[in-house]
Amino acid sequence: MDNSFPRSVSLRPSRRLEYNPSSHQKGGKFVPDYSLKITWKMGFVRLVLVAGIIWMLLILTVLLFHIWSCQSSVAFFSAFCNKESRVFFMLNSMGLVKPLHRCPIPVADDPDTVVIPKRRSPERFVQSLSYVTEDEVAINGSQSVPLFGGRETWQQREESFKVKPSMKVHCGFTNNSGADMDKKDISFVKKCHFVVASGIFDGYDLPLQPSNISERSRKLFCFLMVVDEVSYKFIKENVTVREDEANGEWVGVWRLVLLKHPPYDEPRRNGKVPKILTHRLFPQAQYSIWIDGKMELIVDPLLILERYLWRGKHTFAIAQHKHHKSIYEEADSNKRRKRYARPLIDLQMKIYRYEGLESWSPKKNSKSGK
């Protein structure tokens, strides 16, 4: 018996077309079929999508770098942050960058109405004050390098705390000990009787321009930015520095004052020289205001003097630290942040305790506790 069956014949036309080279040629030229066109179109769409994604990633990377640079404490990267740009304003409005810390001060409204005292308050205690300018080593002919603060003995230190009508004390700036100013800067600061001083050391930051300064204060005050040679070079490389006819260099309203030959090998200690010894750097100044280089002055300096000195007839005012109420708390903070050698900080605190300086407590009932 024959097991072969005849195949069924379908009346449907075959969906598979046999390849016929002649059907893909026209006039001797090859014509691509429809599927190849679809492939090219899909490839182009994918290329556009990939390019768009890469472009968005680049924009996101730039924004993230901008945010990071604005928060960075490294001077090189913080210089990339333009805090006056629209990008920074947009990021700040979105809460992506940390806003500048601003300290509200209850002051008068109009600096033009402030009455400046015609004469200084009379000295009730010290009538004559002078400073030690020669180091003991230099006097004795030793080969040791003169110290900036001089070699003060314990007895001299104890005597300096006893207020007398005539006094001569150690207060830095001994001869040939460093922190030297250029002659052009010395000549300029002699004319300054009202001073707003600040400082930048070790290229840590760039000058922040004061705001809300009246025209009266612009003419009355000298805005002096004390810098070391590292910061001086960093500022000139990153911001516009203009030069006046007397070769003085300016960044906005700030007059740069260069201190050469720093007396210490640690920038933080050098930064304390203009901060604590402003009266020694600018001896002609009747009134001076110190503001840290990382802060921005947003109140007219005349209003500050009126609020904290002239209104209450005070001669000195100092801001309260927003976190620390005691020098010992400040010392612990410096040790935690490794800002200075811990054994030296402990030694300094030991000296303070030996001399009777107590830690702050509510029992003291001092204004710092309010």
Coordinates of C-alpha atoms in Angstrom, one line a residue:
M1 CA 0.0 0.0 0.0
D2 CA 1.4 3.3 -0.9
N3 CA 1.7 5.5 2.2
S4 CA 2.4 8.7 0.3
F5 CA -0.4 11.2 0.2
P6 CA -0.7 14.0 -2.2
R7 CA 0.1 17.4 -0.7
S8 CA -2.8 19.8 -0.3
V9 CA -2.6 22.7 -2.6
S10 CA -3.5 26.1 -1.0
L11 CA -5.3 28.6 -3.1
R12 CA -3.7 31.5 -1.0
P13 CA -0.9 33.3 -2.6
S14 CA 2.4 32.9 -0.9
R15 CA 3.4 35.7 1.5
R16 CA 7.0 35.0 0.9
L17 CA 8.2 36.6 -2.2
E18 CA 11.1 35.0 -3.8
Y19 CA 14.1 37.3 -4.1
N20 CA 14.4 38.7 -7.5
P21 CA 17.5 40.9 -8.1
S22 CA 15.9 42.5 -11.0
S23 CA 13.0 43.9 -8.8
H24 CA 15.5 45.9 -6.6
Q25 CA 17.3 47.5 -9.5
K26 CA 16.1 50.5 -11.4
G27 CA 18.1 52.0 -14.1
G28 CA 21.1 50.0 -13.1
K29 CA 21.1 51.5 -9.5
F30 CA 20.3 49.6 -6.3
V31 CA 17.1 50.8 -4.5
P32 CA 17.0 50.0 -0.7
D33 CA 13.8 48.3 0.4
Y34 CA 11.4 49.6 3.0
S35 CA 12.8 47.7 6.0
L36 CA 16.2 49.4 5.5
K37 CA 14.6 52.8 5.6
I38 CA 12.8 52.0 8.8
T39 CA 16.2 50.9 10.3
W40 CA 17.8 54.2 9.4
K41 CA 15.0 56.2 10.9
M42 CA 15.0 54.3 14.2
G43 CA 18.8 54.7 14.4
F44 CA 18.6 58.4 13.9
V45 CA 15.9 58.7 16.6
R46 CA 18.1 56.7 19.0
L47 CA 21.1 58.9 18.2
V48 CA 19.1 62.1 19.0
L49 CA 17.8 60.6 22.3
V50 CA 21.3 59.5 23.3
A51 CA 22.7 63.0 22.5
G52 CA 19.9 64.6 24.5
I53 CA 20.6 62.4 27.5
I54 CA 24.3 63.2 27.4
W55 CA 23.6 66.9 27.1
M56 CA 21.3 66.8 30.1
L57 CA 23.9 64.9 32.1
L58 CA 26.5 67.5 31.2
I59 CA 24.2 70.3 32.4
L60 CA 23.4 68.4 35.6
T61 CA 27.1 67.8 36.2
V62 CA 27.9 71.5 35.8
L63 CA 25.1 72.4 38.2
L64 CA 26.3 69.9 40.8
F65 CA 29.8 71.2 40.5
H66 CA 28.5 74.7 41.0
I67 CA 26.6 73.7 44.1
W68 CA 29.6 71.9 45.5
S69 CA 32.0 74.8 44.7
C70 CA 29.8 77.2 46.6
Q71 CA 29.8 75.0 49.7
S72 CA 33.5 74.1 49.4
S73 CA 36.0 75.5 51.9
V74 CA 38.9 75.0 49.4
A75 CA 39.9 78.4 48.1
F76 CA 40.7 77.1 44.5
F77 CA 37.2 75.6 44.1
S78 CA 35.3 78.3 45.9
A79 CA 36.6 80.8 43.5
F80 CA 34.5 79.2 40.7
C81 CA 31.3 80.1 42.6
N82 CA 29.9 83.4 41.5
K83 CA 27.4 84.3 44.2
E84 CA 26.0 87.2 42.2
S85 CA 25.1 85.1 39.2
R86 CA 21.5 84.1 38.2
V87 CA 22.5 80.5 38.5
F88 CA 23.4 81.0 42.2
F89 CA 20.2 83.0 42.8
M90 CA 18.1 80.2 41.2
L91 CA 19.9 77.5 43.2
N92 CA 19.5 79.5 46.4
S93 CA 15.8 80.0 45.8
M94 CA 15.4 76.3 45.4
G95 CA 17.3 75.7 48.7
L96 CA 20.2 73.8 47.0
V97 CA 22.9 76.1 48.3
K98 CA 23.4 77.2 51.8
P99 CA 22.5 80.9 52.2
L100 CA 25.0 83.3 53.8
H101 CA 24.7 83.7 57.5
R102 CA 23.4 87.2 58.3
C103 CA 23.3 88.7 61.7
P104 CA 20.5 91.2 62.2
I105 CA 21.5 94.3 64.1
P106 CA 18.9 96.7 65.6
V107 CA 20.3 100.0 64.4
A108 CA 19.1 103.4 63.5
D109 CA 17.4 103.9 60.1
D110 CA 19.4 106.8 58.5
P111 CA 23.2 107.1 58.7
D112 CA 22.9 110.7 57.5
T113 CA 21.3 111.6 60.8
V114 CA 24.0 110.1 63.0
V115 CA 25.8 112.7 65.1
I116 CA 29.6 112.0 65.4
P117 CA 31.1 113.0 68.7
K118 CA 33.3 116.1 68.3
R119 CA 35.9 114.9 70.6
R120 CA 37.1 111.6 72.1
S121 CA 36.2 110.5 75.6
P122 CA 38.9 111.6 78.1
E123 CA 41.3 109.0 79.3
R124 CA 40.4 108.4 82.9
F125 CA 43.0 105.7 83.7
V126 CA 46.0 105.6 81.3
Q127 CA 47.3 109.0 80.4
S128 CA 50.5 107.8 78.6
L129 CA 50.8 104.5 76.7
S130 CA 53.8 103.3 74.8
Y131 CA 55.0 100.0 73.4
V132 CA 58.1 97.9 73.6
T133 CA 59.7 98.0 70.1
E134 CA 63.1 96.3 70.8
D135 CA 63.4 92.6 71.6
E136 CA 65.6 91.7 74.6
V137 CA 67.7 89.4 72.4
A138 CA 68.5 92.2 70.0
I139 CA 69.5 94.4 72.9
N140 CA 71.8 91.8 74.4
G141 CA 73.5 91.1 71.0
S142 CA 72.3 87.6 70.6
Q143 CA 72.1 85.9 67.2
S144 CA 68.5 84.7 67.8
V145 CA 65.7 86.0 65.6
P146 CA 63.6 88.8 67.2
L147 CA 60.1 87.6 68.3
F148 CA 57.1 89.5 67.0
G149 CA 55.7 89.9 70.5
G150 CA 59.1 90.2 72.2
R151 CA 60.4 88.1 75.0
E152 CA 58.1 89.2 77.8
T153 CA 58.9 87.9 81.2
W154 CA 56.3 86.6 83.6
Q155 CA 56.9 89.6 85.9
Q156 CA 56.4 92.0 83.0
R157 CA 53.2 90.2 82.1
E158 CA 51.9 90.5 85.6
E159 CA 52.8 94.2 85.7
S160 CA 50.9 94.9 82.4
F161 CA 47.6 93.9 84.1
K162 CA 48.0 96.7 86.7
V163 CA 46.6 99.8 85.2
K164 CA 48.7 102.9 85.9
P165 CA 48.7 106.5 84.5
S166 CA 51.9 105.8 82.5
M167 CA 52.5 102.3 80.9
K168 CA 54.8 100.6 78.5
V169 CA 53.7 97.2 77.4
H170 CA 54.5 94.5 74.9
C171 CA 52.1 94.6 72.0
G172 CA 53.8 93.0 69.0
F173 CA 55.6 94.7 66.1
T174 CA 59.1 94.6 67.6
N175 CA 61.7 95.7 65.1
N176 CA 62.7 93.3 62.4
S177 CA 60.2 90.7 63.6
G178 CA 57.9 90.6 60.5
A179 CA 54.4 91.9 59.5
D180 CA 55.9 94.7 57.5
M181 CA 53.8 97.1 55.4
D182 CA 54.7 98.8 52.2
K183 CA 55.5 102.5 52.3
K184 CA 52.6 103.3 50.1
D185 CA 50.2 101.6 52.5
I186 CA 51.7 103.3 55.5
S187 CA 51.2 106.6 53.8
F188 CA 47.6 105.8 52.9
V189 CA 46.5 104.5 56.4
K190 CA 47.8 107.6 58.1
K191 CA 44.9 109.5 56.6
C192 CA 42.3 107.0 57.9
H193 CA 40.5 108.1 61.1
F194 CA 37.5 105.8 60.6
V195 CA 38.4 102.2 59.6
V196 CA 36.6 99.1 58.6
A197 CA 39.2 96.4 58.6
S198 CA 39.2 92.8 57.4
G199 CA 41.7 90.2 56.5
I200 CA 42.3 87.1 54.3
F201 CA 45.3 84.8 54.8
D202 CA 46.7 81.8 53.0
G203 CA 44.4 82.4 50.0
Y204 CA 41.4 81.2 51.9
D205 CA 38.8 83.4 50.4
L206 CA 38.0 86.4 48.2
P207 CA 36.9 89.9 49.4
L208 CA 33.1 90.2 49.9
Q209 CA 31.9 93.6 49.0
P210 CA 29.9 95.5 51.7
S211 CA 26.3 96.4 51.0
N212 CA 23.9 99.1 52.2
I213 CA 26.8 101.6 52.6
S214 CA 25.8 105.2 52.5
E215 CA 27.7 107.8 50.5
R216 CA 28.6 109.5 53.7
S217 CA 30.3 106.4 55.0
R218 CA 32.1 105.8 51.7
K219 CA 33.8 109.2 52.1
L220 CA 34.4 108.9 55.8
F221 CA 35.6 105.3 56.2
C222 CA 38.7 103.5 54.9
F223 CA 37.8 99.9 54.0
L224 CA 41.1 98.1 54.5
M225 CA 41.6 94.4 53.5
V226 CA 44.8 93.0 55.1
V227 CA 46.3 90.2 53.1
D228 CA 49.5 88.1 53.1
E229 CA 51.5 87.4 50.0
V230 CA 49.7 84.1 49.2
S231 CA 46.2 85.8 49.4
Y232 CA 47.5 88.8 47.4
K233 CA 48.5 86.6 44.5
F234 CA 45.3 84.5 44.7
I235 CA 43.1 87.7 44.7
K236 CA 45.0 89.1 41.7
E237 CA 44.5 85.9 39.7
N238 CA 40.8 85.6 40.4
V239 CA 39.2 89.0 40.7
T240 CA 39.7 92.4 39.1
V241 CA 42.2 94.6 41.0
R242 CA 42.4 98.2 39.9
E243 CA 45.3 100.5 40.7
D244 CA 45.0 104.2 41.6
E245 CA 47.4 107.1 40.9
A246 CA 49.4 106.4 44.1
N247 CA 49.9 102.7 43.1
G248 CA 47.3 101.6 45.7
E249 CA 45.4 98.5 44.7
W250 CA 41.6 98.1 45.2
V251 CA 39.0 95.4 45.0
G252 CA 35.7 97.2 44.9
V253 CA 35.7 99.5 48.0
W254 CA 38.4 97.4 49.7
R255 CA 41.9 98.9 49.7
L256 CA 44.4 96.0 49.8
V257 CA 47.1 96.2 52.5
L258 CA 49.9 93.7 52.0
L259 CA 51.7 92.4 55.1
K260 CA 55.1 91.0 54.1
H261 CA 57.3 88.6 56.1
P262 CA 54.6 86.9 58.3
P263 CA 55.8 86.6 61.9
Y264 CA 54.4 83.1 62.3
D265 CA 54.6 79.9 60.3
E266 CA 50.8 79.3 60.7
P267 CA 48.3 81.3 58.7
R268 CA 45.7 81.3 61.5
R269 CA 48.2 83.0 63.9
N270 CA 49.2 85.5 61.2
G271 CA 45.5 86.3 60.7
K272 CA 45.2 87.3 64.4
V273 CA 47.7 90.1 63.9
P274 CA 45.4 92.6 62.1
K275 CA 42.4 91.3 64.0
I276 CA 43.7 91.9 67.5
L277 CA 46.3 94.6 66.8
T278 CA 44.2 96.8 64.5
H279 CA 45.2 99.8 66.6
R280 CA 48.9 99.0 66.0
L281 CA 48.5 98.6 62.2
F282 CA 46.4 101.8 61.9
P283 CA 47.4 104.0 64.8
Q284 CA 45.7 107.1 63.4
A285 CA 42.3 105.5 63.4
Q286 CA 40.0 107.0 66.0
Y287 CA 37.3 104.3 65.4
S288 CA 37.7 100.8 63.8
I289 CA 35.4 97.9 63.0
W290 CA 36.8 94.5 62.4
I291 CA 34.9 92.0 60.3
D292 CA 36.1 88.5 59.4
G293 CA 37.1 87.9 55.8
K294 CA 34.5 85.2 55.3
M295 CA 31.7 87.5 56.4
E296 CA 29.8 90.3 54.5
L297 CA 29.1 93.7 56.0
I298 CA 25.5 94.4 55.3
V299 CA 25.0 97.4 57.7
D300 CA 26.3 100.9 57.3
P301 CA 29.4 101.2 59.6
L302 CA 28.2 104.6 61.0
L303 CA 25.1 102.9 62.3
I304 CA 27.2 100.2 64.0
L305 CA 29.3 102.8 65.8
E306 CA 26.2 104.8 66.8
R307 CA 24.5 101.7 68.1
Y308 CA 27.3 100.1 70.1
L309 CA 29.6 103.0 71.0
W310 CA 28.2 106.4 70.9
R311 CA 24.6 105.7 72.0
G312 CA 25.8 104.2 75.3
K313 CA 29.1 106.2 75.5
H314 CA 31.2 103.0 75.3
T315 CA 34.8 102.8 74.1
F316 CA 34.9 99.1 73.1
A317 CA 32.3 96.6 71.8
I318 CA 32.8 92.9 70.8
A319 CA 30.3 90.5 69.2
Q320 CA 29.1 87.5 71.2
H321 CA 29.9 84.2 69.6
K322 CA 26.8 82.5 68.3
H323 CA 27.8 79.1 69.8
H324 CA 30.5 79.5 72.5
K325 CA 30.1 81.4 75.8
S326 CA 33.6 80.6 77.2
I327 CA 37.2 80.6 76.0
Y328 CA 37.3 76.9 77.1
E329 CA 34.4 76.0 74.8
E330 CA 36.3 77.7 72.0
A331 CA 39.4 75.7 72.8
D332 CA 37.5 72.4 72.7
S333 CA 36.0 73.4 69.4
N334 CA 39.4 74.1 67.9
K335 CA 40.8 70.8 69.2
R336 CA 37.8 68.9 67.6
R337 CA 38.3 70.6 64.3
K338 CA 42.1 70.2 64.5
R339 CA 42.8 73.9 63.9
Y340 CA 45.9 73.9 66.0
A341 CA 48.2 71.6 68.0
R342 CA 46.2 70.2 70.9
P343 CA 49.1 70.1 73.4
L344 CA 49.6 73.9 72.8
I345 CA 45.9 74.6 73.2
D346 CA 45.9 72.6 76.5
L347 CA 48.9 74.5 77.7
Q348 CA 47.3 77.9 77.0
M349 CA 44.1 76.9 78.8
K350 CA 46.2 75.6 81.7
I351 CA 47.7 79.1 82.0
Y352 CA 44.3 80.7 81.9
R353 CA 43.1 78.5 84.7
Y354 CA 46.2 79.2 86.7
E355 CA 45.6 82.9 86.4
G356 CA 42.0 82.5 87.7
L357 CA 39.9 82.6 84.6
E358 CA 36.8 80.6 85.3
S359 CA 34.5 78.9 82.8
W360 CA 31.2 80.6 82.1
S361 CA 28.2 79.6 84.1
P362 CA 24.7 81.0 84.7
K363 CA 25.7 82.0 88.2
K364 CA 28.0 84.7 86.8
N365 CA 25.0 86.6 85.6
S366 CA 26.9 88.1 82.8
K367 CA 25.5 89.5 79.6
S368 CA 27.0 86.7 77.6
G369 CA 24.5 84.3 79.2
K370 CA 21.5 86.2 77.8

